Coordinates of C-alpha atoms and ligand atoms in Angstrom, one line a residue:
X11 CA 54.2 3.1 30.9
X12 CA 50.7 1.5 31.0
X13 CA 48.2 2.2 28.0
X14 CA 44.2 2.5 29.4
X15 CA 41.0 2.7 27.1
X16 CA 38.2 4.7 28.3
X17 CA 35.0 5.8 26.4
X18 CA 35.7 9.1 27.9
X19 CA 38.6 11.1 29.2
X20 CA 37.6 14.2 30.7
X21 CA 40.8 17.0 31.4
X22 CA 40.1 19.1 34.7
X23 CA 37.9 18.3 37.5
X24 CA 36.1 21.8 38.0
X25 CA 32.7 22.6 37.7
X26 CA 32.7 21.8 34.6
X27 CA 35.0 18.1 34.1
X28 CA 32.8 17.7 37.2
X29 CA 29.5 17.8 35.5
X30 CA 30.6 15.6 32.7
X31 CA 32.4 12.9 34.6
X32 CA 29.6 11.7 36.4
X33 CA 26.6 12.5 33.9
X34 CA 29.1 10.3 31.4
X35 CA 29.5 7.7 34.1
X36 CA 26.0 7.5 35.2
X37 CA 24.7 6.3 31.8
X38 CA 27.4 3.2 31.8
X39 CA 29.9 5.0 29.7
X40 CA 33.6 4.1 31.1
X41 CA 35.3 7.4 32.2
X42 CA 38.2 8.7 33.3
X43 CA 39.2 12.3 34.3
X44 CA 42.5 13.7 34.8
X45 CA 43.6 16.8 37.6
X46 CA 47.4 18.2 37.7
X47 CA 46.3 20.7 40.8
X48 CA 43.6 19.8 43.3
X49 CA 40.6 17.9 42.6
X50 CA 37.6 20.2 42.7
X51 CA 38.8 23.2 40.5
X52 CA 38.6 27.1 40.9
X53 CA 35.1 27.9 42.2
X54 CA 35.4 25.5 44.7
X55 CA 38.9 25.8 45.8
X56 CA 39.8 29.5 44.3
X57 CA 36.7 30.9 43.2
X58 CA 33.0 31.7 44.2
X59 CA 33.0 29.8 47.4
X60 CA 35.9 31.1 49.3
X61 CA 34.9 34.6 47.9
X62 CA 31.8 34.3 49.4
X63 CA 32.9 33.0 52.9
X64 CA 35.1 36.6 53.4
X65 CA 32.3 38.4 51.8
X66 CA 30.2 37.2 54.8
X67 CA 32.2 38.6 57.5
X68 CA 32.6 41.7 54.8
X69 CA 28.7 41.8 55.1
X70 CA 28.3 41.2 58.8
X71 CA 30.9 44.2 59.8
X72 CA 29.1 46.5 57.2
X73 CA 25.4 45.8 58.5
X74 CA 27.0 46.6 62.3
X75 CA 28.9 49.8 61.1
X76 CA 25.1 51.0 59.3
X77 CA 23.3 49.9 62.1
X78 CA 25.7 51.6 64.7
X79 CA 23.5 54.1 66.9
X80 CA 20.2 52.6 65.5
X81 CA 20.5 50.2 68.0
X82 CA 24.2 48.4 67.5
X83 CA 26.8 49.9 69.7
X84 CA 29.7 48.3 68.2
X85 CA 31.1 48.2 64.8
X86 CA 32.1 44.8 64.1
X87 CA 35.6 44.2 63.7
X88 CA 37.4 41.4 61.3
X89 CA 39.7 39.1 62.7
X90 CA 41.6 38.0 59.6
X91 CA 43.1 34.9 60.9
X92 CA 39.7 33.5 62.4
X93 CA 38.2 34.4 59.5
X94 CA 40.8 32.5 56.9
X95 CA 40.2 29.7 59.2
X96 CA 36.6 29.6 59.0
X97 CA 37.2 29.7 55.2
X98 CA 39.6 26.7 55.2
X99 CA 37.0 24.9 56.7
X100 CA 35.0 25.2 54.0
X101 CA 38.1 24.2 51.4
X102 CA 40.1 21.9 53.0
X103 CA 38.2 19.1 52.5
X104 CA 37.1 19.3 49.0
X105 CA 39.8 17.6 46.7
X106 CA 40.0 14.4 49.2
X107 CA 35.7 14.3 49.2
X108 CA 35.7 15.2 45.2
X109 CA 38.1 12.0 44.6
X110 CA 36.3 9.6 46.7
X111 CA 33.4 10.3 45.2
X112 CA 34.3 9.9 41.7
X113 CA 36.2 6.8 43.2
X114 CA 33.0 5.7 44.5
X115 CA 31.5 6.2 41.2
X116 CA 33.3 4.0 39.1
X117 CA 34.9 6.6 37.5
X118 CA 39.0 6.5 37.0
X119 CA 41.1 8.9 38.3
X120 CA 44.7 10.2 37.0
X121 CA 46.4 13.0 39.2
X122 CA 48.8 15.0 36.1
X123 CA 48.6 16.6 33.8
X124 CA 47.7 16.1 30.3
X125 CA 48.5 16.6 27.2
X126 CA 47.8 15.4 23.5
X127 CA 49.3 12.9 21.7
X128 CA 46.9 12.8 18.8
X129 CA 43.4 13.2 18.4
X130 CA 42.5 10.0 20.3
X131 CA 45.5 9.7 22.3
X132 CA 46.2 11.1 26.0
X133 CA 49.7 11.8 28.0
X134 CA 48.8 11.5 31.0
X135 CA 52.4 11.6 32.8
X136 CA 53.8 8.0 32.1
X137 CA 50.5 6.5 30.9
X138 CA 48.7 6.6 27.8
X139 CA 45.1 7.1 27.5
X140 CA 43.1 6.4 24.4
X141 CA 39.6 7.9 24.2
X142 CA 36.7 7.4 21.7
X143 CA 35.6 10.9 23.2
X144 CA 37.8 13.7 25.1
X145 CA 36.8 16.7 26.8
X146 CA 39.0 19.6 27.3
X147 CA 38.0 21.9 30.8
X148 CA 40.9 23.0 31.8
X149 CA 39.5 26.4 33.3
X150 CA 41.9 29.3 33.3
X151 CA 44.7 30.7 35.6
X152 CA 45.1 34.3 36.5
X153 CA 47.4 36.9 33.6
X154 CA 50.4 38.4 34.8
X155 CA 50.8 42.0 33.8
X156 CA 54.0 42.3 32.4
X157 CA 56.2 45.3 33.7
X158 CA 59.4 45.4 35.4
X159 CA 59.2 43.6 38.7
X160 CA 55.9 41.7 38.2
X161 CA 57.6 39.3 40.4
X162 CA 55.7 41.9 43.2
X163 CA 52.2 40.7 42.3
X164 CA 50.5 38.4 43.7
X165 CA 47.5 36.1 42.2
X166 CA 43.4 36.0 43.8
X167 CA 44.9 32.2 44.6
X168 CA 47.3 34.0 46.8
X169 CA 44.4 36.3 48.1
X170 CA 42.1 33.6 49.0
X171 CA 44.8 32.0 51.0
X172 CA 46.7 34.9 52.7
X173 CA 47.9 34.3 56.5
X174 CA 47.7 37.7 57.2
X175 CA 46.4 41.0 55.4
X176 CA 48.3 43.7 55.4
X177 CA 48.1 47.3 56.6
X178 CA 48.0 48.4 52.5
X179 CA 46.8 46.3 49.7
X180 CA 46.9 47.3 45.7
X181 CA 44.3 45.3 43.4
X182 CA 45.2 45.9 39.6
X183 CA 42.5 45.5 37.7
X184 CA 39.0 47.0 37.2
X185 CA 37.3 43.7 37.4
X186 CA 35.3 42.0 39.8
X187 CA 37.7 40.5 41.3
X188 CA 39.2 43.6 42.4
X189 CA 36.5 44.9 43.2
X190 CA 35.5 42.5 45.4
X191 CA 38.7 41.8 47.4
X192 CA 38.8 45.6 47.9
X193 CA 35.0 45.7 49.3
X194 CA 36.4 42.6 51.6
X195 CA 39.8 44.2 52.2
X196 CA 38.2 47.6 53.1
X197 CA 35.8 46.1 55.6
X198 CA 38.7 44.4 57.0
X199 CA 39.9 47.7 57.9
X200 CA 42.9 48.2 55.7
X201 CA 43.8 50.7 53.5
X202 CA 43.0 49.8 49.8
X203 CA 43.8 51.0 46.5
X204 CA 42.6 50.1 43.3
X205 CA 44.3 50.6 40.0
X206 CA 43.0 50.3 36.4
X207 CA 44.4 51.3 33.2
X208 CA 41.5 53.2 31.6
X209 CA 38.3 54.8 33.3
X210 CA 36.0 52.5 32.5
X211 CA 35.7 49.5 35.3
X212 CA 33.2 46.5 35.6
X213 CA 32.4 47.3 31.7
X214 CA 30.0 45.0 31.6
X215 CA 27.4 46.7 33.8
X216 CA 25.4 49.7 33.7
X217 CA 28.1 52.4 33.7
X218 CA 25.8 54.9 35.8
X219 CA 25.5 52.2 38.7
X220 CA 29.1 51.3 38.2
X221 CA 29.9 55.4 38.7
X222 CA 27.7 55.2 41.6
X223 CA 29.0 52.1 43.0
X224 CA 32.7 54.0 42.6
X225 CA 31.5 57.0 44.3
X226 CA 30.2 55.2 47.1
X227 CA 33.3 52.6 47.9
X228 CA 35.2 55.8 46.9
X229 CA 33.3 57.5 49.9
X230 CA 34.0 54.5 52.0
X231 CA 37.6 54.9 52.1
X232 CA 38.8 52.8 48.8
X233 CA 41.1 54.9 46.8
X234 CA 40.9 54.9 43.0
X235 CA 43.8 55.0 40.7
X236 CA 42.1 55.2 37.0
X237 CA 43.8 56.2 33.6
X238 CA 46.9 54.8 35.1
X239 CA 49.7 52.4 33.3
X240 CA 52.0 50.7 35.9
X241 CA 55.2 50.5 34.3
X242 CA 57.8 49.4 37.6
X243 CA 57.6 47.8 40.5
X244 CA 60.4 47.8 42.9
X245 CA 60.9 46.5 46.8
X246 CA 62.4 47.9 49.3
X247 CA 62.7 46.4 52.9
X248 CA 59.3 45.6 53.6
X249 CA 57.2 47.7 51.5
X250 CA 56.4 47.3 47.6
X251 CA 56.8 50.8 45.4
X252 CA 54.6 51.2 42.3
X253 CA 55.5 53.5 39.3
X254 CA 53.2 54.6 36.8
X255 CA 53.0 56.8 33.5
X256 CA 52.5 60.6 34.6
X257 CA 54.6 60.3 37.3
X258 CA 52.2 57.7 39.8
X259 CA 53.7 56.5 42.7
X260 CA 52.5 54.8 45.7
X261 CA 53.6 52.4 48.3
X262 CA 51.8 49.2 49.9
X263 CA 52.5 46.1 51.6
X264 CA 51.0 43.8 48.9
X265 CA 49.9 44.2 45.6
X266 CA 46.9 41.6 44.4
X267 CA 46.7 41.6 40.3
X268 CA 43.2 41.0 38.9
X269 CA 43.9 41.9 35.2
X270 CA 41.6 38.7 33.6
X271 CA 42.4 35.3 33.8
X272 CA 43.9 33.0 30.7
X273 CA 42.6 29.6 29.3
X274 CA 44.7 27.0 30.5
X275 CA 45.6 25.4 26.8
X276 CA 49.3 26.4 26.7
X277 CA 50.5 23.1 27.8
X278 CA 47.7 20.5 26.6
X279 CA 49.8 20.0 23.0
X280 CA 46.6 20.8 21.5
X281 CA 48.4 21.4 17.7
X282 CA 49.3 17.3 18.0
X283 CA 45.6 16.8 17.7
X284 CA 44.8 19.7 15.0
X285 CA 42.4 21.2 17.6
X286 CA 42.0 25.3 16.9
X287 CA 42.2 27.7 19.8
X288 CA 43.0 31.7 20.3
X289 CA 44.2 33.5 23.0
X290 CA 40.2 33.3 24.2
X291 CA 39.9 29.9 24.6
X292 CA 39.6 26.7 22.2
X293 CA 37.4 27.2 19.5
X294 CA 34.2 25.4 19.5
X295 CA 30.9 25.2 17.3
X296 CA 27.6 25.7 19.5
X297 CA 27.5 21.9 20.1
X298 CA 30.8 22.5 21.6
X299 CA 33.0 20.5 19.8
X300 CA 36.1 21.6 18.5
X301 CA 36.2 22.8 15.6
X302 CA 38.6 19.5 13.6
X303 CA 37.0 17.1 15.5
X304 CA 33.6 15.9 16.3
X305 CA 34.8 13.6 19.5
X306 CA 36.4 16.3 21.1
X307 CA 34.6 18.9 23.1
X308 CA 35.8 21.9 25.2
X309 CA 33.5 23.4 28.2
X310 CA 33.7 25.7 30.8
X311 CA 36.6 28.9 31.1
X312 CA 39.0 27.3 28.8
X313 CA 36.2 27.1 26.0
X314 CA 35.6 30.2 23.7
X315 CA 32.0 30.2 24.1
X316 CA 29.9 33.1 24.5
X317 CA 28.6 32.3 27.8
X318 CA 30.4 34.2 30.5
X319 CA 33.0 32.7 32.5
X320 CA 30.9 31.8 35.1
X321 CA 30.3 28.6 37.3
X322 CA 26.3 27.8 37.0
X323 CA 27.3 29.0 32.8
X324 CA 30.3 26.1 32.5
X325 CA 27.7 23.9 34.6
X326 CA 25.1 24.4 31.9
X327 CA 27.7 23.8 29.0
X328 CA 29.0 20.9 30.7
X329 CA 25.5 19.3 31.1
X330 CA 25.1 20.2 27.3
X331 CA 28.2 18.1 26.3
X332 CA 27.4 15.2 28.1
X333 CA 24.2 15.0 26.3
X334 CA 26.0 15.4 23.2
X335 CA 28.4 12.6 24.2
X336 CA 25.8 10.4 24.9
X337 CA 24.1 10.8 21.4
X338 CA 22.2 14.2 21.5
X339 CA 22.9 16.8 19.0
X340 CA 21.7 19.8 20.9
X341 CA 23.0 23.2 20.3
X342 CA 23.8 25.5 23.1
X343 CA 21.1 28.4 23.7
X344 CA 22.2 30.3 26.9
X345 CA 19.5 32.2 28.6
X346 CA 20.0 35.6 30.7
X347 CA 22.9 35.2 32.6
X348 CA 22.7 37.2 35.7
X349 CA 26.1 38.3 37.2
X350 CA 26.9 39.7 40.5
X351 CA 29.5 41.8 41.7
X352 CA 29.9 41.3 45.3
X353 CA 30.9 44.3 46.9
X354 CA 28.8 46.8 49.5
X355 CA 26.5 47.7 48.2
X356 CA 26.5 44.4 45.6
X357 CA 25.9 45.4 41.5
X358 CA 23.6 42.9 39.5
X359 CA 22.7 43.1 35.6
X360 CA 20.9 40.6 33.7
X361 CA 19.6 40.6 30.0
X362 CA 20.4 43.8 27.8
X363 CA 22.3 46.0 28.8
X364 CA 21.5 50.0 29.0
X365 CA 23.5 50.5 25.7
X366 CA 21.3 48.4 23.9
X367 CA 18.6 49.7 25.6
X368 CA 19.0 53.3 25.4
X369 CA 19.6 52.6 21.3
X370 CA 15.9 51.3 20.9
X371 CA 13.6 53.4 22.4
X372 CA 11.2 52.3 19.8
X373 CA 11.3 48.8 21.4
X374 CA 12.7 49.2 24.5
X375 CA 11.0 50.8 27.9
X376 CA 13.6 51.8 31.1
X377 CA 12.1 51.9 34.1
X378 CA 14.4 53.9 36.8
X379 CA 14.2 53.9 40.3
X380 CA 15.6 55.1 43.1
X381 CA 15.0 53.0 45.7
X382 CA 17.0 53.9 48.3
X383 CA 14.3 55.7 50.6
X384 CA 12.0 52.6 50.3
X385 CA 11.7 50.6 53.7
X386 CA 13.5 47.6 52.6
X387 CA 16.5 49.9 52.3
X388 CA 15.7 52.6 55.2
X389 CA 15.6 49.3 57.6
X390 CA 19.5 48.4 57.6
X391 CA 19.9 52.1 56.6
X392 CA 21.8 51.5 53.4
X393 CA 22.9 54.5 51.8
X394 CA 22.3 53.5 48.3
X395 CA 19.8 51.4 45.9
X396 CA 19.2 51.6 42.7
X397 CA 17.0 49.7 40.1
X398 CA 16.4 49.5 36.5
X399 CA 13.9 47.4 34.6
X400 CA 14.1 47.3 31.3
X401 CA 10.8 45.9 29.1
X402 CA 10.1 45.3 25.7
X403 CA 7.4 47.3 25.2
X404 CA 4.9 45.6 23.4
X405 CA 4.5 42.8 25.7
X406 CA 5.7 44.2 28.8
X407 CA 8.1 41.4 29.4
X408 CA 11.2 42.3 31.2
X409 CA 14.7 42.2 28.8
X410 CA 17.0 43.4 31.3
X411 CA 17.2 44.5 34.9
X412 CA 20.3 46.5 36.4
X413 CA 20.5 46.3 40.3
X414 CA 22.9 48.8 42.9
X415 CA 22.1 47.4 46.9
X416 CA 22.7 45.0 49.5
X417 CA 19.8 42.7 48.1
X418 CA 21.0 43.1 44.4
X419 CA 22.0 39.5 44.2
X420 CA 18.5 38.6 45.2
X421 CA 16.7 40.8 42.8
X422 CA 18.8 39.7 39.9
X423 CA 17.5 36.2 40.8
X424 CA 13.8 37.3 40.8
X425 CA 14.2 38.8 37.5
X426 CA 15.7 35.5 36.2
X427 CA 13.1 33.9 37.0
X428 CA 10.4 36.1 35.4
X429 CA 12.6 36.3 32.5
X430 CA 12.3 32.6 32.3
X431 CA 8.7 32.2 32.6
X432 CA 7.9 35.6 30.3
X433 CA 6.7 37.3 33.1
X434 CA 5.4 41.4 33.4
X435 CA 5.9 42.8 36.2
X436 CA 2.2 43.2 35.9
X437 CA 2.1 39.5 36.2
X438 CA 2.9 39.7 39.7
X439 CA 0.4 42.0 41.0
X440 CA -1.5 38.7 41.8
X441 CA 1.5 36.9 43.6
X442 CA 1.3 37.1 47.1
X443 CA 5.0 37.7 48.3
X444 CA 6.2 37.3 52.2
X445 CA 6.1 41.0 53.5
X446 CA 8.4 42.7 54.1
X447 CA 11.0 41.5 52.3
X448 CA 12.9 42.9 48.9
X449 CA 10.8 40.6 46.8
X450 CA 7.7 41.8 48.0
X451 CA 8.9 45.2 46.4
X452 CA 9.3 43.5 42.5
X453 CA 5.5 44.8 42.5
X454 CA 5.9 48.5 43.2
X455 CA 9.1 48.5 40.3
X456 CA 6.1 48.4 37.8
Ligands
LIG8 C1 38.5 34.8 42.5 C2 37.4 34.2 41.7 C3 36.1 34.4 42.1 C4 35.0 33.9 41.3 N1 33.7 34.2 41.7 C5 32.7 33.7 41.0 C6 31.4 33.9 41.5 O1 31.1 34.5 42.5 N2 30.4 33.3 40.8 C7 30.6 32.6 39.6 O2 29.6 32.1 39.0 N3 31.9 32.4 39.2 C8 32.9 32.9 39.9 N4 34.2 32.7 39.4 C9 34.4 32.0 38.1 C10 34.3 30.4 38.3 O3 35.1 30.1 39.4 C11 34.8 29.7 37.0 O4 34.0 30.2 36.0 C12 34.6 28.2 37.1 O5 35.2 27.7 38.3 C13 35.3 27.6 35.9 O6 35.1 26.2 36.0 P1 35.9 25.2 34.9 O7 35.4 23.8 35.3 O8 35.7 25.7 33.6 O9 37.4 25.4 35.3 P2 38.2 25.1 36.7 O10 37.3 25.1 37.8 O11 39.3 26.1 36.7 O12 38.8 23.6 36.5 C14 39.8 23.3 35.6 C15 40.7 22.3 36.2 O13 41.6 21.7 35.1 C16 42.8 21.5 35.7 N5 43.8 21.4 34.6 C17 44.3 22.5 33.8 N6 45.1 22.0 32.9 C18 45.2 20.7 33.1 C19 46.0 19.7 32.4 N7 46.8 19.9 31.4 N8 45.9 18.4 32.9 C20 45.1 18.1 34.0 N9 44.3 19.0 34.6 C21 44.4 20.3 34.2 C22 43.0 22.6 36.7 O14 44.0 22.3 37.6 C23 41.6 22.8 37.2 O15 41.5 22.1 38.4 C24 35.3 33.2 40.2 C25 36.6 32.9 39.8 C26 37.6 33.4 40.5 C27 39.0 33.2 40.1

């Protein structure tokens, strides 16, 4: 057993032990940061950027299978295997380049896991580290849903790392996730099933977009299982067999659950340091700091905050608790938060949301459109787009914005921006935007 001293020990090295590991380090501070999986975390490894990579190819066979007769002759196909490889080269590298650079940084590394001694004392497998500060960003791990043979399911890790993709493929869950890997799945050409417990998926967006986004993946070929409890799953041979309440049954080759993901805390000892945590996360105060201690600090997914769990949102908490560490005293003040979901055709929503909206006419203005027969969307022939804008209406400055097309991820960005800056869509009647492209439309939303 060796002991070590650090002025900080930073647990996880995702986005969000990222951040702080090398904003610490930078101002002289002598750091250390411990990893019991791969260096680099979930968006990285797990996450957003993998996603992305078979969203891509989801993308490129969907423009071609639009396009077909308007001047494509072929639908595009997806080679799965090519494809995972092309993805692996995007991942493979990543824990051996995220070590050497903290290595080349100055900053210690320790590859275990850790857990609490007290509340200035690290186990870090046979070593001890003391810390005058310690920050907790463990990230969180997929749930399992607990019925009989949940043995059967199979993680997004596993997703994001499958050989080869099946004929049939379950998601559980009425997340993004799912959604996602179905939109991917689906344009892979296989036949995909979603399941969800109640009717109401993606509750966090606009539920008419959400119902239109269902209606159109349902049109594509995804099949949707709502208002249904799993309660066995059995295999036989080959193939997996699901049961449900009312008598739901169905068969598949692999079953992918998406059912929310859990703060990684369970094995991080925190009650040997008195620090307070619920099944959301540890709790911290909005200088995220735990609750019994002033030197520890939580950031990122495993962190009950109220920003969403989402990577440029632990990036911005992490950058806040550096500052603290290094003397601030600042307070955490999230702006709009835009989130994406990336299927075909991709959902967006930023600021209030329509039930807020809706509730305060008085102060609120909603400003519908249906975009789909506009020329940005006629041009790659999508067959839906949808937009809401939502202002405050004495000033005209935008609170919200709800998006349903190929370019929603764009738009959400826009509106981000003019959110920032207190912008009207008025505003930009004197910007000149590159035409034609879907920002040079933000004018004609007015
Ligand atoms: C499939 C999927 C798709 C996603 N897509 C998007 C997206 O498109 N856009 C977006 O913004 N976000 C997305 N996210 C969310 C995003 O990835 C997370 O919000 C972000 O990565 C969390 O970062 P973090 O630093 O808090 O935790 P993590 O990146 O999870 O890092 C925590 C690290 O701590 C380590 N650890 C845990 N316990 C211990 C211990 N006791 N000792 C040592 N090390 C420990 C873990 O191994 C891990 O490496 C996605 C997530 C998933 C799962």
């Amino acid at each position: 057993m060796t002991e070590f001293t650090y002025d900080v020990v930073i647990i996880g090295s995702g986005a969000s032990g990222t951040t702080v590991a090398f904003e610490a380090q930078a101002a002289g501070l002598k750091v250390a940061i411990v990893e019991e999986r791969s260096w680099g975390g979930t968006c990285v490894l797990r996450g957003c950027d993998p996603k992305k990579v078979l969203v891509g190819a989801a993308e490129a066979r969907n423009l071609s299978t639009r396009l077909r007769g308007k001047g494509i002759k072929e639908e595009a196909t997806i080679s799965w295997t090519d494809l995972m490889a092309f993805k692996e080269t995007f991942v493979e590298d990543v824990p051996e380049s995220r070590l050497e650079s903290f290595q080349e940084a100055g900053i210690e590394t320790f590859f275990v896991p850790a857990s609490f001694q007290n509340e200035n004392t690290l186990q870090v497998g046979n070593d001890i580290l003391n810390a005058k500060k310690i920050v907790i960003a463990t990230g969180a791990t997929p749930n399992t849903l607990k019925v009989e043979g949940q043995e059967h399911i199979q993680t997004s890790d596993d997703f994001l790392s499958l050989e080869k993709l099946p004929d049939s493929v379950v998601f559980i869950g009425g997340g993004y996730i799912s959604f996602e890997f179905a939109s991917i799945a689906l344009a892979a050409g296989r036949d995909v099933h979603i399941i969800h417990h109640n009717s109401e998926p993606l509750k966090k967006f606009d539920p008419d977009f959400v119902a239109a986004l269902v209606a159109t993946l349902k049109e594509e070929g995804i099949h949707f299982h709502f208002d249904t409890d799993i309660t066995k799953i059995t295999k036989n041979s080959e193939k997996l067999h699901i049961e449900g309440k009312n008598s739901f049954s169905l068969e598949t080759d692999l079953i992918i659950g998406a059912t929310g993901r859990t703060p990684n805390i369970a094995h991080l000892a925190l009650e040997k340091a008195n620090i307070d945590y619920t099944k959301k996360g540890i709790t911290v105060n909005e200088k995220l700091q735990t609750t019994n201690h002033a030197h520890i600090y939580a950031c990122g997914d495993v962190a009950a905050t109220k920003g969403a769990p989402l990577t440029p949102v632990v990036s911005m908490e992490a950058a806040l608790v550096a500052k603290n560490i290094l003397g601030g005293n600042e307070k955490i003040d999230y702006p709009a938060i835009p989130s994406v979901v990336f299927t075909s055709p991709k959902l967006a929503s930023i600021g209030i949301s329509m039930e807020e909206a809706t509730a305060n006419p008085e102060k609120y203005q909603i400003k519908n459109h249906d975009t789909t027969k506009w020329y940005t969307y006629r041009r790659t022939n999508e067959k839906i787009a949808l937009a809401k804008i939502i202002e405050d209406r004495k000033t005209g400055q935008i609170k919200g914005a709800h998006f349903l097309s190929e370019e929603a991820d764009y738009m959400i960005n826009y509106v981000a921006i003019l959110m920032k800056a207190n912008l009207t869509l008025a505003d930009l009647q004197s910007v000149i935007f590159a035409y034609p492209s879907p920002a040079s439309d933000l004018t004609a939303l007015n």
